[in-house]
Phi, psi and omega in degrees: 000143176291172178293153180245349185206173175304313183297322177299311182296321179297319180295320179294318179299320180296325179287328189269331188263150170304147183303318182299319180288318178299315179298324179300323179280318197273326191269173180256228183218154177061231179275001179062030177296317182290330176295317178294324182293330181306307183292316181299317182294319178293318179296334181285341184281112178262145178234116181291118182289146173254153186242161172056042180284339183077004182288130179260311182220108180300146178263110183272354185303139185219131178266127177231117178051046173086001179239139182268132183238160183298323185208166183278049182240145170226131175286120186285157178289133177228123180298140172056035177299337178295347175272347181279326182206151178304126183060042189305315182293321176296321179296318176299316182296318180296321178294318179298316180295319180295319181280334176099038177228163180289155175236127179257116182278137177286144170305325186262036178277160174280316175279135182281167177301323180294319179298318182295315182297319179295323183281327184226073189294337182270002185289141167273094185257133172256162181234124173285142181239112163259116179290140179265164183301318176266108185298336180300320177293320178297322180294322176297320179293320176302314180296320180298316179295316180297315181297332179282347179110001178290137180236345178248121177256134182242101180275118176282118188246005184252022181230075179293340176197149177302135182281148180276121180234114186302316183295328179287323176297316181294320186284332180082005181283106184195181171244105004278158175294131181266113184281128178205165175307321182293313183291323178293320177298321179302314180294321183298332180282352180232062179299329178299321178295318178299320181284323184280325190247306187285312182301311177302323179294317180298318182290325184278313188217011178090200183295130180307137183215160177276100193274004169275347178285159181301142180302137181086354181229020188278127175301135182239161179299327174231124181155201183280167180288165182300139176301137183307326180289346181251012173286160177303140181302125178277148178065036180306133185216178177297336176297327178290325175296316178299318178300316180290319178303321180294334187255354181239114185270350177273185177302135179243126181244135174257121185252125178119023181272132180227000180234144178299324180297319178291325177297315179295321179294321179301319178296316181295336179274359176095015176293146177262344180200160174226155173241114177284112193205143171256018181062035181065025182062035184256353187246308189230117192282357175255011181295141173289155172294131182306325180298333182281343181244353187299314187299317179294320180294317178299324179293320178296320183288324170044049177081000183281334177220165175281122180258124176238171180211160172207183176097121172084004186285122178242327185224165178301330177296327176294323177299316179297321179300317177294319181293318179297338181259009169120000179273136177279329180207168178234152171261141184247122182254281187294321184305305180294335179286318173300317180295324177297314178297326182288309188212023178063215181304317180301317180296315180294319176301316180297318180300318180293321178297316180297316179299320177296318179297317180293321179294320178299317180298316180295323181293340179291347177263008177250000000 
């Protein structure tokens, strides 16, 4: 039998993936206090059920930036999803298209924006933007995404610098992969992953690389370090938001907002949407759980921008908790990645269907 829940999918992913890669997806930062708070905070949110509504089938359809979708879900950007499953980003995109929700491609994906559009032409694809140190390269990437048909840009604003994670340093899972007795042993324990994911990639296109980066400068699984001009932009500021706003004529979303003041500032800078997010508790270990600050932020936004949220979502009831507190839609991070590791496109589609079924069930009590 296929997985039936988030925990099922996570357990399968843990069995299939090298420990370093699984930890990269699964774990938080520091003492992981904010990661623990995510689940506790969501569980604390009570919703008083209403009775005798007469509702037969809840309508999950949700409009985002002028397009109608099957449910209030967006598959969130995840770096290097192509290492989780063969053609991982394409598999995620196909599942999103099949279920009828947007897919947000990571700047740090293995499959490029052009490849995704060619493979899934009917997809509503959004593009995550990590600004690079040399803005000229970022401008080229923006043009490439626009020319490919992307119209929604999602600027990740909560990562001023990559966070230090001890387990990630020890495992060596990065671009480039750090070879050590520990990391080689980790791979040796997952020969199935090497055969299912890495070998086909090597035969098809060579060593896995981040293909949204400029040709000839793409970080690879094995090779030199990232070119300094393609490192994450240092000293990220509101001036960078202004710079991006001037160059992107489609909807602009800022992902990683946790304070009402920043939400208000985002609106004044011309943002069309925000994502109330702690980056899955992966960046800053003192972050509040997004559910605890969402209502105040949504009140500040008061219909002026599209408010979305993410972090910690395991079930449809969690989606309802976010919606009841002011989010129009949610972004899904770990859930579709675990499902991807479990069963590829079929698994991700199933995860979306289960989440939709659970949300429908919860809405019957509203």
